[in-house]
PDB file of C-alpha atoms in Angstrom:
ATOM      1  CA  MET A   1      29.159  11.429 -17.072  1.00 75.00           C
ATOM      2  CA  ARG A   2      28.334  12.971 -13.659  1.00 78.00           C
ATOM      3  CA  GLU A   3      29.901  16.298 -14.561  1.00 83.00           C
ATOM      4  CA  ASP A   4      28.280  16.596 -17.993  1.00 92.00           C
ATOM      5  CA  LEU A   5      24.751  15.243 -18.406  1.00 95.00           C
ATOM      6  CA  ILE A   6      24.399  16.825 -21.832  1.00 95.00           C
ATOM      7  CA  SER A   7      27.284  15.955 -24.135  1.00 95.00           C
ATOM      8  CA  LYS A   8      29.212  13.176 -22.372  1.00 95.00           C
ATOM      9  CA  TYR A   9      28.885   9.948 -24.363  1.00 95.00           C
ATOM     10  CA  SER A  10      29.535   6.329 -23.527  1.00 95.00           C
ATOM     11  CA  THR A  11      28.567   3.273 -25.506  1.00 97.00           C
ATOM     12  CA  SER A  12      27.148   1.509 -22.445  1.00 97.00           C
ATOM     13  CA  SER A  13      24.873   4.480 -21.684  1.00 96.00           C
ATOM     14  CA  HIS A  14      23.715   4.586 -25.290  1.00 97.00           C
ATOM     15  CA  VAL A  15      22.976   0.846 -25.279  1.00 97.00           C
ATOM     16  CA  LEU A  16      21.116   1.057 -21.966  1.00 97.00           C
ATOM     17  CA  CYS A  17      18.923   3.898 -23.231  1.00 97.00           C
ATOM     18  CA  SER A  18      18.319   1.966 -26.459  1.00 97.00           C
ATOM     19  CA  ILE A  19      17.289  -1.235 -24.668  1.00 97.00           C
ATOM     20  CA  THR A  20      15.030   0.730 -22.339  1.00 96.00           C
ATOM     21  CA  THR A  21      13.378   2.426 -25.289  1.00 97.00           C
ATOM     22  CA  GLY A  22      12.885  -0.940 -26.982  1.00 97.00           C
ATOM     23  CA  TYR A  23      11.141  -2.256 -23.867  1.00 96.00           C
ATOM     24  CA  PHE A  24       8.816   0.757 -23.730  1.00 97.00           C
ATOM     25  CA  VAL A  25       8.012   0.424 -27.460  1.00 98.00           C
ATOM     26  CA  TYR A  26       7.200  -3.279 -26.994  1.00 97.00           C
ATOM     27  CA  ASP A  27       5.067  -2.635 -23.901  1.00 94.00           C
ATOM     28  CA  PHE A  28       3.238   0.215 -25.676  1.00 95.00           C
ATOM     29  CA  ILE A  29       2.390  -2.013 -28.648  1.00 95.00           C
ATOM     30  CA  ASP A  30       1.284  -4.837 -26.325  1.00 93.00           C
ATOM     31  CA  MET A  31      -1.048  -2.504 -24.418  1.00 92.00           C
ATOM     32  CA  ALA A  32      -2.401  -0.976 -27.632  1.00 92.00           C
ATOM     33  CA  LEU A  33      -3.246  -4.410 -29.030  1.00 92.00           C
ATOM     34  CA  ASN A  34      -4.308  -6.333 -25.920  1.00 90.00           C
ATOM     35  CA  HIS A  35      -5.271  -4.076 -23.026  1.00 82.00           C
ATOM     36  CA  ARG A  36      -7.475  -1.198 -24.090  1.00 76.00           C
ATOM     37  CA  LYS A  37      -8.923   0.453 -21.006  1.00 79.00           C
ATOM     38  CA  ARG A  38      -8.554   3.757 -19.187  1.00 77.00           C
ATOM     39  CA  SER A  39      -5.608   2.688 -17.031  1.00 75.00           C
ATOM     40  CA  SER A  40      -3.786   1.410 -20.123  1.00 84.00           C
ATOM     41  CA  TYR A  41      -4.198   4.744 -21.878  1.00 89.00           C
ATOM     42  CA  GLU A  42      -2.548   6.502 -18.932  1.00 90.00           C
ATOM     43  CA  LEU A  43       0.381   4.095 -19.082  1.00 91.00           C
ATOM     44  CA  MET A  44       0.554   4.402 -22.871  1.00 94.00           C
ATOM     45  CA  LEU A  45       0.858   8.191 -22.498  1.00 95.00           C
ATOM     46  CA  HIS A  46       3.703   7.623 -20.024  1.00 95.00           C
ATOM     47  CA  HIS A  47       5.389   5.270 -22.486  1.00 96.00           C
ATOM     48  CA  LEU A  48       5.037   7.749 -25.380  1.00 97.00           C
ATOM     49  CA  ILE A  49       6.706  10.436 -23.283  1.00 97.00           C
ATOM     50  CA  VAL A  50       9.551   8.116 -22.292  1.00 97.00           C
ATOM     51  CA  ILE A  51      10.004   6.887 -25.880  1.00 98.00           C
ATOM     52  CA  THR A  52      10.150  10.476 -27.144  1.00 98.00           C
ATOM     53  CA  CYS A  53      12.654  11.614 -24.504  1.00 97.00           C
ATOM     54  CA  PHE A  54      14.887   8.565 -24.803  1.00 98.00           C
ATOM     55  CA  GLY A  55      14.559   8.726 -28.588  1.00 97.00           C
ATOM     56  CA  LEU A  56      16.134  12.175 -28.406  1.00 97.00           C
ATOM     57  CA  CYS A  57      19.030  10.745 -26.370  1.00 97.00           C
ATOM     58  CA  ILE A  58      19.525   7.807 -28.728  1.00 97.00           C
ATOM     59  CA  ASN A  59      19.316   9.753 -31.979  1.00 97.00           C
ATOM     60  CA  THR A  60      21.381  12.781 -30.976  1.00 97.00           C
ATOM     61  CA  ARG A  61      23.766  10.990 -28.573  1.00 97.00           C
ATOM     62  CA  TYR A  62      23.231  13.923 -26.226  1.00 97.00           C
ATOM     63  CA  TYR A  63      21.527  13.998 -22.810  1.00 97.00           C
ATOM     64  CA  LEU A  64      22.517  10.387 -22.072  1.00 96.00           C
ATOM     65  CA  GLY A  65      23.579  11.326 -18.532  1.00 96.00           C
ATOM     66  CA  TYR A  66      20.212  12.933 -17.919  1.00 97.00           C
ATOM     67  CA  GLY A  67      18.560   9.832 -19.381  1.00 97.00           C
ATOM     68  CA  LEU A  68      20.471   7.626 -16.952  1.00 96.00           C
ATOM     69  CA  VAL A  69      19.271   9.757 -14.055  1.00 97.00           C
ATOM     70  CA  ALA A  70      15.721   9.329 -15.362  1.00 97.00           C
ATOM     71  CA  LEU A  71      16.179   5.545 -15.246  1.00 96.00           C
ATOM     72  CA  LEU A  72      16.580   5.740 -11.470  1.00 96.00           C
ATOM     73  CA  VAL A  73      12.809   6.278 -11.339  1.00 95.00           C
ATOM     74  CA  GLU A  74      12.345   2.731 -12.639  1.00 94.00           C
ATOM     75  CA  VAL A  75      13.946   1.229  -9.507  1.00 96.00           C
ATOM     76  CA  ASN A  76      10.608   1.871  -7.818  1.00 96.00           C
ATOM     77  CA  SER A  77       8.820  -0.094 -10.554  1.00 94.00           C
ATOM     78  CA  VAL A  78      10.426  -3.317  -9.297  1.00 95.00           C
ATOM     79  CA  PHE A  79       8.334  -3.147  -6.121  1.00 95.00           C
ATOM     80  CA  LEU A  80       5.223  -1.986  -7.954  1.00 92.00           C
ATOM     81  CA  HIS A  81       5.428  -4.987 -10.298  1.00 92.00           C
ATOM     82  CA  THR A  82       6.254  -7.337  -7.420  1.00 94.00           C
ATOM     83  CA  ARG A  83       3.094  -6.089  -5.700  1.00 90.00           C
ATOM     84  CA  GLN A  84       1.054  -6.841  -8.817  1.00 88.00           C
ATOM     85  CA  LEU A  85       2.587 -10.312  -9.145  1.00 91.00           C
ATOM     86  CA  MET A  86       1.741 -11.053  -5.509  1.00 90.00           C
ATOM     87  CA  LEU A  87      -1.860 -10.057  -6.165  1.00 86.00           C
ATOM     88  CA  VAL A  88      -2.036 -12.186  -9.316  1.00 86.00           C
ATOM     89  CA  GLN A  89      -0.665 -15.173  -7.388  1.00 88.00           C
ATOM     90  CA  GLY A  90      -3.368 -14.799  -4.738  1.00 85.00           C
ATOM     91  CA  ILE A  91      -1.116 -13.751  -1.879  1.00 82.00           C
ATOM     92  CA  PRO A  92      -3.496 -12.239   0.685  1.00 73.00           C
ATOM     93  CA  ALA A  93      -2.639  -8.582   0.332  1.00 71.00           C
ATOM     94  CA  LYS A  94      -3.662  -7.298   3.719  1.00 70.00           C
ATOM     95  CA  ASP A  95      -2.356 -10.118   5.908  1.00 76.00           C
ATOM     96  CA  HIS A  96       0.817 -11.431   4.303  1.00 83.00           C
ATOM     97  CA  PHE A  97       4.194 -10.443   5.794  1.00 88.00           C
ATOM     98  CA  LEU A  98       6.001 -10.374   2.411  1.00 89.00           C
ATOM     99  CA  TYR A  99       3.273  -8.198   0.942  1.00 90.00           C
ATOM    100  CA  HIS A 100       3.716  -5.682   3.775  1.00 89.00           C
ATOM    101  CA  ILE A 101       7.506  -5.689   3.358  1.00 93.00           C
ATOM    102  CA  ASN A 102       7.140  -5.150  -0.400  1.00 93.00           C
ATOM    103  CA  THR A 103       4.662  -2.307   0.125  1.00 90.00           C
ATOM    104  CA  LEU A 104       7.021  -0.649   2.596  1.00 93.00           C
ATOM    105  CA  LEU A 105       9.893  -0.971   0.108  1.00 96.00           C
ATOM    106  CA  TYR A 106       7.606   0.420  -2.594  1.00 95.00           C
ATOM    107  CA  LEU A 107       6.867   3.504  -0.468  1.00 95.00           C
ATOM    108  CA  VAL A 108      10.529   4.063   0.474  1.00 96.00           C
ATOM    109  CA  THR A 109      11.748   3.673  -3.115  1.00 97.00           C
ATOM    110  CA  PHE A 110       8.892   5.883  -4.289  1.00 96.00           C
ATOM    111  CA  VAL A 111      10.196   8.730  -2.150  1.00 95.00           C
ATOM    112  CA  VAL A 112      13.873   8.144  -2.959  1.00 96.00           C
ATOM    113  CA  PHE A 113      13.725   7.124  -6.600  1.00 96.00           C
ATOM    114  CA  ARG A 114      10.598   8.870  -7.860  1.00 96.00           C
ATOM    115  CA  ILE A 115       9.967  12.008  -5.842  1.00 96.00           C
ATOM    116  CA  LEU A 116      13.585  12.994  -5.213  1.00 97.00           C
ATOM    117  CA  THR A 117      14.782  12.014  -8.695  1.00 97.00           C
ATOM    118  CA  LEU A 118      11.940  13.778 -10.524  1.00 97.00           C
ATOM    119  CA  GLY A 119      12.419  16.841  -8.305  1.00 97.00           C
ATOM    120  CA  TRP A 120      16.150  16.869  -9.036  1.00 97.00           C
ATOM    121  CA  MET A 121      15.496  16.458 -12.762  1.00 97.00           C
ATOM    122  CA  THR A 122      13.125  19.444 -12.722  1.00 98.00           C
ATOM    123  CA  GLN A 123      15.655  21.544 -10.827  1.00 98.00           C
ATOM    124  CA  TRP A 124      18.442  20.533 -13.210  1.00 97.00           C
ATOM    125  CA  LEU A 125      16.352  21.541 -16.235  1.00 97.00           C
ATOM    126  CA  LEU A 126      15.593  24.939 -14.726  1.00 97.00           C
ATOM    127  CA  PHE A 127      19.209  25.603 -13.685  1.00 97.00           C
ATOM    128  CA  ASN A 128      20.638  24.466 -17.038  1.00 96.00           C
ATOM    129  CA  ARG A 129      18.015  26.050 -19.295  1.00 97.00           C
ATOM    130  CA  GLU A 130      20.600  28.233 -21.049  1.00 96.00           C
ATOM    131  CA  GLU A 131      22.615  25.176 -22.122  1.00 96.00           C
ATOM    132  CA  LEU A 132      19.603  23.465 -23.706  1.00 96.00           C
ATOM    133  CA  THR A 133      17.824  24.134 -26.957  1.00 95.00           C
ATOM    134  CA  THR A 134      14.335  25.556 -26.605  1.00 96.00           C
ATOM    135  CA  GLU A 135      12.887  22.329 -27.991  1.00 97.00           C
ATOM    136  CA  THR A 136      14.819  20.124 -25.567  1.00 97.00           C
ATOM    137  CA  PHE A 137      13.935  22.287 -22.585  1.00 98.00           C
ATOM    138  CA  SER A 138      10.264  22.325 -23.614  1.00 97.00           C
ATOM    139  CA  LEU A 139      10.208  18.552 -24.085  1.00 97.00           C
ATOM    140  CA  GLY A 140      11.754  18.037 -20.646  1.00 97.00           C
ATOM    141  CA  ILE A 141       9.413  20.417 -18.845  1.00 98.00           C
ATOM    142  CA  ILE A 142       6.297  19.060 -20.574  1.00 97.00           C
ATOM    143  CA  ALA A 143       7.369  15.471 -19.902  1.00 97.00           C
ATOM    144  CA  LEU A 144       7.954  16.176 -16.214  1.00 98.00           C
ATOM    145  CA  ALA A 145       4.710  18.159 -15.966  1.00 97.00           C
ATOM    146  CA  ILE A 146       2.880  15.011 -17.066  1.00 97.00           C
ATOM    147  CA  ILE A 147       4.990  12.331 -15.334  1.00 96.00           C
ATOM    148  CA  ILE A 148       5.058  13.956 -11.880  1.00 97.00           C
ATOM    149  CA  PRO A 149       1.246  14.116 -11.462  1.00 96.00           C
ATOM    150  CA  MET A 150       0.940  10.602 -12.900  1.00 94.00           C
ATOM    151  CA  SER A 151       3.390   9.393 -10.260  1.00 94.00           C
ATOM    152  CA  ALA A 152       1.418  11.147  -7.523  1.00 94.00           C
ATOM    153  CA  VAL A 153      -1.796   9.464  -8.679  1.00 93.00           C
ATOM    154  CA  LEU A 154      -0.026   6.091  -8.737  1.00 91.00           C
ATOM    155  CA  LEU A 155       1.148   6.593  -5.153  1.00 93.00           C
ATOM    156  CA  LEU A 156      -2.337   7.607  -4.006  1.00 93.00           C
ATOM    157  CA  ARG A 157      -3.879   4.536  -5.631  1.00 90.00           C
ATOM    158  CA  VAL A 158      -1.487   2.199  -3.833  1.00 88.00           C
ATOM    159  CA  ILE A 159      -1.944   3.967  -0.486  1.00 90.00           C
ATOM    160  CA  ILE A 160      -5.734   3.884  -0.806  1.00 90.00           C
ATOM    161  CA  LYS A 161      -5.802   0.220  -1.796  1.00 85.00           C
ATOM    162  CA  ASP A 162      -3.263  -0.944   0.767  1.00 83.00           C
ATOM    163  CA  TYR A 163      -3.840   1.346   3.736  1.00 81.00           C
ATOM    164  CA  VAL A 164      -7.141   3.211   3.517  1.00 84.00           C
ATOM    165  CA  ALA A 165      -9.550   0.726   1.961  1.00 72.00           C
ATOM    166  CA  ARG A 166      -8.761  -2.363   4.011  1.00 53.00           C
ATOM    167  CA  PRO A 167     -11.542  -4.820   3.280  1.00 50.00           C
ATOM    168  CA  ARG A 168     -11.074  -8.311   4.640  1.00 49.00           C
ATOM    169  CA  VAL A 169     -10.353 -10.596   1.729  1.00 46.00           C
ATOM    170  CA  ARG A 170     -10.627 -14.354   1.819  1.00 46.00           C
ATOM    171  CA  CYS A 171      -7.489 -16.137   0.704  1.00 45.00           C
ATOM    172  CA  GLY A 172      -8.022 -17.402  -2.818  1.00 45.00           C
ATOM    173  CA  ASP A 173     -10.700 -14.854  -3.770  1.00 46.00           C
ATOM    174  CA  ILE A 174      -8.432 -13.535  -6.495  1.00 46.00           C
ATOM    175  CA  ASN A 175     -10.991 -11.322  -8.262  1.00 46.00           C
ATOM    176  CA  GLN A 176     -11.541  -9.352  -5.065  1.00 46.00           C
ATOM    177  CA  LEU A 177      -7.785  -8.837  -4.677  1.00 46.00           C
ATOM    178  CA  LEU A 178      -6.940  -7.787  -8.186  1.00 47.00           C
ATOM    179  CA  SER A 179      -7.147  -4.381  -9.697  1.00 47.00           C
ATOM    180  CA  GLU A 180      -9.384  -3.775 -12.695  1.00 46.00           C
ATOM    181  CA  GLU A 181      -6.587  -4.098 -15.220  1.00 47.00           C
ATOM    182  CA  THR A 182      -5.200  -7.315 -13.780  1.00 51.00           C
ATOM    183  CA  THR A 183      -8.639  -8.928 -13.653  1.00 50.00           C
ATOM    184  CA  GLU A 184      -9.306  -8.008 -17.273  1.00 52.00           C
ATOM    185  CA  TYR A 185      -5.849  -9.238 -18.268  1.00 49.00           C
ATOM    186  CA  CYS A 186      -6.445 -12.614 -16.572  1.00 51.00           C
ATOM    187  CA  ASP A 187      -9.857 -12.860 -18.254  1.00 55.00           C
ATOM    188  CA  SER A 188      -8.296 -12.151 -21.648  1.00 53.00           C
ATOM    189  CA  LEU A 189      -5.709 -14.877 -21.054  1.00 52.00           C
ATOM    190  CA  ALA A 190      -8.423 -17.337 -20.010  1.00 54.00           C
ATOM    191  CA  ASN A 191     -10.403 -16.552 -23.167  1.00 56.00           C
ATOM    192  CA  LYS A 192      -7.336 -17.136 -25.343  1.00 55.00           C
ATOM    193  CA  THR A 193      -6.794 -20.600 -23.896  1.00 51.00           C
ATOM    194  CA  ASP A 194     -10.444 -21.640 -24.351  1.00 50.00           C
TER     195      ASP A 194
END
């Protein structure tokens, strides 16, 4: 698979891309039905791009190797979601040792698994343009042209919240800790149980 990211096929790669696409479809539908706000629309755009690109891999059984490389970006999401879970659980963001360790791991994996991977993917597309159809090349370039700035904005938001804007937060004051989307999500859950 390493030597041929275009036409090399394996069942396990196909299944992994299929399961990933299923997750993104589910998450897109969940956001469309339950979380309509500006930040959700950004994430929904991301999901549409991923669904389209992985859909190409699944339906044509080509580009599975490239799709697997793209999945490396999601390693960073583990630490992003862990950060959100810590905030939801009321872990004091600015003073807790585990929160600082997680944020450090988030930043390191952001560089390794987002910046370097997305940069490599862009380079690969440009160097292998002649081997790709015009449609596939265009889809890849447009997808990366949207995903890369979205990733940069995501990084800036975390840095600003965790390092620049450092208000003192009382332990247990969950609404002050949470981002807009998490607060609204918790409110929607509370309203459903009432």
